[in-house]
Amino acid sequence: AWVHGDPRKVIYPTDSYGQFCGQKDTPNENKTILFYFNILKCASPIVLINLQCPTTQLCVSKCPDRFATYIDVQASYRYKPDQWNYFKQFCKPGFNNPRKSVAQVLRDEDCPSMIIPSRPFLKRCFPDFSTKNGVLTVANQTTFKDGRGKTRNVTDLREAANGINNVLDARSVGMKIFEDYAISWYWILIGLFIAMIVSLLFLVLLRFTAGVLFWIFIFGVIGIIGYGIWHCYWEYDHLKGIPGSDLTVYDIGFQTDFRVYLQLRQTWLAFMITLCVVEVIIILMLIFLRNRIRIAIALLKEGSRAIGYIMSTLFYPIVTFILIAICISYWAVTAVFLATSGEPVYKVMANQTLCKYANLTCDPETFNTTNVTKLCPGAQCTFAFYGGESLYHKYIFIFQLANAFVFLWLVNFAIALGQCTLAGAFASYYWASRKPADIPLWPLFSSFGRAIR
């Protein structure tokens, strides 16, 4: 993975030519956003099948901020050169021939047929949607020209945007989670620190409050279940006489909306009976196991007293946390390198589901010279994913499973190491005849050394 992987494939969007957007020391260094030539094609059902939008995708420095079509810009480029200079930044690099016929430009996809006001989202240009009086608009317009002689509604753009979102959800859920952690890591650390302080105070004070806390917890559970029983009875009585509430679950069958079952008296009756049984079981356990409960409380108090003698054990879980964090980081980084091990693979993306060349591999440099574009009008040779045909690439999935097994083994080893270390430290307390005189000077470090050895 470390030899073949390239995490840049996850960090940067990739255009139709397999080039990264925003990568340093490349022509796309200042072009960090992915632009879709014809975003309307992203509404096709083929998008979900191939996880790719069948249109040319280009890296740009900024998203368009106005409506424009290639036809209008070409017609006015002589006396409005500024419009052409703005429009051509969304064309293929190096294209500067507004005299080329519209049909040939759209056939070769030298330029998009239209541009629409957009804004970057997940490093991709999405239409700048807004609502006006409850109506969906883009730049306060409800319609736009598609550059091919038709006037379309902005709802078509929404369907296309949803198609791209489905692809992003299918391909980069893990990356979104990673980005969330990258943005909010300091809040997570603050929360962990507060939780650690509260836990330490709880353990230290446990010797004084173990009995009280235990009984508060027990009676709290009994009280909550009792309230649940009363609420279920109230709902059961409240639904009396309401039409349809006397139906059974068998009558309505399986429903995806579970709120339907809450409108039935039978549902609340079943809940009430279940809670009554649980309440009776807990009360019987308290009656017959009261001596064991006293022993449990005594053990909690003794455990807290042992922690008071070996205060360093309060901070050992930080070591376990660091070890597990290292294990998770190693697994995640290796998984990313494995997932990005491969060369760009290009496939034929066609709007026509009957195209026999659809989903076949292709070469973008020679694609326009083949017969595919004639037999399947509108077909494109676009970047699909990173992969390969070598023995290594065929077994990447097996390697991911092996990496997951390594992750599970290392995490459980770190947890077990902590358990063994703490057990050894408290054993030195347990076997000390005179406490704390007979407790070793550094019981936790001695136990850790034994566990490692």
Coordinates of C-alpha atoms in Angstrom, one line a residue, residues 70-375:
Y70 CA -22.0 29.4 -25.9
I71 CA -24.3 30.4 -28.8
D72 CA -24.9 33.9 -27.3
V73 CA -21.2 34.4 -26.4
Q74 CA -20.0 33.3 -29.9
A75 CA -22.5 35.6 -31.6
S76 CA -21.2 38.6 -29.6
Y77 CA -17.5 37.9 -29.1
R78 CA -16.4 40.6 -31.6
Y79 CA -18.1 43.5 -29.9
K80 CA -18.2 42.0 -26.4
P81 CA -14.8 40.4 -26.0
D82 CA -15.1 40.5 -22.2
Q83 CA -17.9 38.0 -22.3
W84 CA -15.8 35.6 -24.3
N85 CA -12.8 36.0 -22.1
Y86 CA -14.9 35.2 -19.1
F87 CA -16.7 32.2 -20.8
K88 CA -13.5 30.6 -22.1
Q89 CA -12.1 29.9 -18.6
F90 CA -14.7 27.2 -18.4
C91 CA -13.6 25.6 -21.7
K92 CA -10.9 23.1 -22.2
P93 CA -7.4 24.5 -21.5
G94 CA -5.9 26.2 -24.6
F95 CA -9.2 26.5 -26.5
N96 CA -9.6 30.0 -27.9
N97 CA -11.4 29.6 -31.2
P98 CA -14.9 31.2 -31.0
R99 CA -15.1 30.9 -34.8
K100 CA -15.5 27.2 -34.5
S101 CA -19.0 26.1 -35.3
V102 CA -21.4 25.5 -32.4
A103 CA -22.1 21.9 -33.5
Q104 CA -18.4 21.0 -33.6
V105 CA -17.7 22.7 -30.3
L106 CA -20.5 20.8 -28.6
R107 CA -19.6 17.5 -30.4
D108 CA -16.0 17.7 -29.2
E109 CA -17.0 19.3 -25.9
D110 CA -14.4 22.0 -26.2
C111 CA -16.7 24.3 -24.2
P112 CA -19.9 23.8 -22.1
S113 CA -23.1 24.7 -23.9
M114 CA -24.1 26.8 -21.0
I115 CA -22.9 28.1 -17.6
I116 CA -25.1 28.9 -14.7
P117 CA -24.6 30.8 -11.4
S118 CA -23.0 28.3 -9.0
R119 CA -21.1 28.1 -5.7
P120 CA -18.6 25.5 -4.5
F121 CA -19.8 22.7 -2.4
L122 CA -17.5 19.7 -1.5
K123 CA -15.0 21.3 -4.0
R124 CA -17.6 21.0 -6.8
C125 CA -19.7 23.7 -8.6
F126 CA -23.3 23.3 -7.7
P127 CA -26.2 25.6 -8.9
D128 CA -26.7 28.5 -6.5
F129 CA -30.2 27.5 -5.4
S130 CA -32.5 29.8 -3.4
T131 CA -36.2 30.1 -2.8
K132 CA -38.3 33.1 -3.6
N133 CA -41.9 33.1 -2.3
G134 CA -41.7 29.4 -2.0
V135 CA -40.5 28.9 -5.6
L136 CA -37.1 27.4 -6.4
T137 CA -34.8 29.8 -8.2
V138 CA -31.2 30.2 -9.4
A139 CA -30.1 33.9 -9.3
N140 CA -33.8 34.9 -9.0
Q141 CA -34.7 33.0 -12.2
T142 CA -36.9 30.0 -12.5
T143 CA -35.9 29.2 -16.1
F144 CA -32.7 29.2 -18.1
K145 CA -31.4 28.4 -21.6
D146 CA -29.6 25.1 -22.0
G147 CA -27.5 26.3 -24.9
R148 CA -29.1 23.8 -27.3
G149 CA -32.2 25.7 -28.2
K150 CA -34.4 24.8 -25.2
T151 CA -35.6 26.7 -22.2
R152 CA -35.5 24.6 -19.1
N153 CA -36.8 24.9 -15.5
V154 CA -34.4 25.1 -12.6
T155 CA -36.1 22.0 -11.1
D156 CA -34.1 20.1 -13.8
L157 CA -30.9 21.4 -12.2
R158 CA -32.1 20.3 -8.8
E159 CA -32.5 16.7 -10.1
A160 CA -29.0 16.8 -11.6
A161 CA -27.6 18.1 -8.3
N162 CA -29.3 15.3 -6.4
G163 CA -27.7 12.8 -8.8
I164 CA -24.2 14.2 -8.0
N165 CA -25.0 14.1 -4.3
N166 CA -26.0 10.4 -4.6
V167 CA -22.6 9.7 -6.2
L168 CA -20.7 11.6 -3.5
D169 CA -22.7 9.8 -0.8
A170 CA -21.8 6.4 -2.4
R171 CA -18.1 7.2 -2.9
S172 CA -17.0 9.5 -0.2
V173 CA -18.9 8.9 3.0
G174 CA -15.7 8.1 4.8
M175 CA -14.1 11.3 3.5
K176 CA -17.0 13.4 4.8
I177 CA -16.5 11.8 8.2
F178 CA -12.8 12.6 8.1
E179 CA -13.5 16.2 7.1
D180 CA -16.0 16.5 10.0
Y181 CA -13.3 15.3 12.4
A182 CA -10.7 17.7 10.8
I183 CA -13.0 20.7 11.4
S184 CA -14.2 19.8 15.0
W185 CA -11.2 18.0 16.4
Y186 CA -10.6 20.6 19.2
W187 CA -14.2 20.3 20.4
I188 CA -13.8 16.6 20.6
L189 CA -10.6 16.9 22.6
I190 CA -12.3 19.4 25.0
G191 CA -15.2 17.0 25.5
L192 CA -12.8 14.1 26.1
F193 CA -10.9 16.2 28.7
I194 CA -14.0 17.2 30.5
A195 CA -15.2 13.6 30.6
M196 CA -11.9 12.5 31.9
I197 CA -11.9 15.1 34.8
V198 CA -15.5 14.1 35.7
S199 CA -14.6 10.4 35.7
L200 CA -11.5 10.9 37.9
L201 CA -13.6 12.9 40.4
F202 CA -16.3 10.2 40.4
L203 CA -13.7 7.4 41.0
V204 CA -12.1 9.3 43.9
L205 CA -15.3 10.2 45.6
L206 CA -16.8 6.7 45.0
R207 CA -15.7 5.4 48.4
F208 CA -17.9 8.0 50.1
T209 CA -20.9 7.8 47.8
A210 CA -20.9 4.3 46.5
G211 CA -23.9 3.2 48.5
V212 CA -25.9 6.3 47.9
L213 CA -25.2 6.4 44.1
F214 CA -26.0 2.7 43.8
W215 CA -29.4 3.0 45.5
I216 CA -30.2 6.3 43.6
F217 CA -29.5 4.4 40.3
I218 CA -31.6 1.4 41.3
F219 CA -34.6 3.5 42.5
G220 CA -34.1 5.8 39.5
V221 CA -34.5 2.8 37.1
I222 CA -37.6 1.6 39.1
G223 CA -39.1 5.1 38.9
I224 CA -38.5 5.6 35.2
I225 CA -40.0 2.2 34.4
G226 CA -43.0 3.1 36.7
Y227 CA -43.5 6.3 34.8
G228 CA -43.3 4.3 31.5
I229 CA -46.1 2.0 32.8
W230 CA -48.3 5.0 33.7
H231 CA -47.6 6.7 30.3
C232 CA -48.5 3.5 28.4
Y233 CA -51.7 3.2 30.4
W234 CA -52.6 6.9 29.7
E235 CA -52.0 6.4 26.0
Y236 CA -54.0 3.2 26.0
D237 CA -56.9 4.9 27.8
H238 CA -56.6 8.1 25.6
L239 CA -57.1 6.1 22.4
K240 CA -60.3 4.5 23.7
G241 CA -63.2 5.2 21.3
I242 CA -61.0 6.7 18.5
P243 CA -61.8 5.1 15.1
G244 CA -59.2 2.6 14.0
S245 CA -57.4 2.4 17.3
D246 CA -58.9 -1.0 18.1
L247 CA -57.3 -2.6 15.1
T248 CA -54.6 -5.2 15.7
V249 CA -51.0 -5.2 14.4
Y250 CA -51.9 -8.3 12.3
D251 CA -54.7 -6.3 10.7
I252 CA -52.5 -3.4 9.4
G253 CA -49.5 -5.7 8.6
F254 CA -45.9 -4.3 8.2
Q255 CA -45.7 -0.6 7.9
T256 CA -42.5 1.4 7.1
D257 CA -43.8 4.3 9.1
F258 CA -43.7 3.0 12.7
R259 CA -45.8 6.0 13.9
V260 CA -48.8 4.0 12.5
Y261 CA -48.4 1.4 15.3
L262 CA -48.5 4.2 18.0
Q263 CA -52.1 4.9 17.0
L264 CA -53.1 1.4 18.1
R265 CA -54.3 0.6 21.6
Q266 CA -52.8 -2.9 21.3
T267 CA -49.3 -1.4 20.9
W268 CA -49.5 0.5 24.2
L269 CA -51.0 -2.5 25.9
A270 CA -48.0 -4.6 24.8
F271 CA -45.6 -1.9 26.0
M272 CA -47.4 -1.7 29.4
I273 CA -47.3 -5.4 30.0
T274 CA -43.6 -5.6 29.0
L275 CA -42.7 -2.8 31.4
C276 CA -44.7 -4.4 34.2
V277 CA -42.8 -7.7 33.8
V278 CA -39.5 -5.9 33.8
E279 CA -40.5 -3.9 36.9
V280 CA -41.5 -7.0 38.8
I281 CA -38.3 -8.8 37.9
I282 CA -36.1 -5.9 39.1
I283 CA -38.1 -5.7 42.4
L284 CA -37.8 -9.5 43.0
M285 CA -34.0 -9.3 42.3
L286 CA -33.7 -6.5 44.9
I287 CA -35.5 -8.6 47.5
F288 CA -33.7 -11.9 46.9
L289 CA -30.2 -10.5 46.1
R290 CA -30.0 -7.8 48.8
N291 CA -26.9 -9.5 50.4
R292 CA -25.1 -9.6 47.1
I293 CA -26.0 -5.9 46.6
R294 CA -24.3 -5.1 49.9
I295 CA -21.2 -7.0 48.8
A296 CA -21.2 -5.1 45.5
I297 CA -21.3 -1.8 47.3
A298 CA -18.5 -2.8 49.6
L299 CA -16.4 -3.8 46.6
L300 CA -17.0 -0.4 45.0
K301 CA -15.9 1.3 48.1
E302 CA -12.8 -0.9 48.4
G303 CA -12.0 -0.3 44.8
S304 CA -12.2 3.4 45.3
R305 CA -9.9 3.1 48.4
A306 CA -7.3 1.2 46.3
I307 CA -7.4 3.9 43.7
G308 CA -6.7 6.4 46.5
Y309 CA -3.5 4.5 47.3
I310 CA -2.4 4.1 43.7
M311 CA -3.4 7.4 42.1
S312 CA -1.3 6.8 39.0
T313 CA -3.9 4.3 37.9
L314 CA -6.3 7.2 37.3
F315 CA -4.1 8.3 34.4
Y316 CA -3.2 5.0 32.8
P317 CA -6.4 5.0 30.6
I318 CA -4.8 7.9 28.8
V319 CA -2.0 5.5 27.7
T320 CA -4.6 3.0 26.5
F321 CA -6.3 5.9 24.6
I322 CA -3.0 6.9 22.9
L323 CA -2.3 3.3 21.9
I324 CA -5.7 2.8 20.5
A325 CA -5.5 6.1 18.6
I326 CA -2.2 5.0 17.1
C327 CA -3.8 1.7 16.0
I328 CA -6.8 3.5 14.5
S329 CA -4.5 6.0 12.7
Y330 CA -2.3 3.2 11.3
W331 CA -5.4 1.3 10.1
A332 CA -7.0 4.4 8.5
V333 CA -3.9 5.6 6.7
T334 CA -3.1 2.1 5.4
A335 CA -6.7 1.7 4.2
V336 CA -6.5 5.0 2.4
F337 CA -3.2 4.0 0.7
L338 CA -4.8 0.7 -0.3
A339 CA -7.9 2.3 -1.6
T340 CA -5.8 4.7 -3.7
S341 CA -3.5 2.1 -5.1
G342 CA -4.0 2.1 -8.9
E343 CA -3.9 4.0 -12.1
P344 CA -6.7 6.1 -13.6
V345 CA -9.3 3.9 -15.3
Y346 CA -11.4 5.6 -18.0
K347 CA -14.8 4.2 -19.1
V348 CA -17.3 5.1 -21.8
M349 CA -20.2 7.0 -20.2
A350 CA -23.2 7.1 -22.5
N351 CA -26.7 8.5 -22.0
Q352 CA -28.1 5.7 -24.1
T353 CA -28.6 2.6 -22.0
L354 CA -28.6 0.5 -25.2
C355 CA -25.1 1.6 -26.2
K356 CA -23.0 -1.6 -26.4
Y357 CA -19.8 0.3 -25.6
A358 CA -21.2 1.7 -22.3
N359 CA -19.1 1.0 -19.2
L360 CA -16.1 -0.4 -21.3
T361 CA -12.6 0.9 -20.7
C362 CA -11.3 3.5 -23.1
D363 CA -8.4 5.9 -23.8
P364 CA -9.3 9.6 -23.6
E365 CA -6.5 10.6 -26.0
T366 CA -7.8 8.4 -28.9
F367 CA -11.5 8.2 -28.0
N368 CA -12.6 10.9 -30.5
T369 CA -11.0 9.0 -33.4
T370 CA -13.0 5.9 -32.7
N371 CA -16.5 5.0 -33.9
V372 CA -18.0 5.0 -30.4
T373 CA -19.1 8.7 -30.7
K374 CA -20.9 7.9 -34.0
L375 CA -22.6 4.8 -32.7

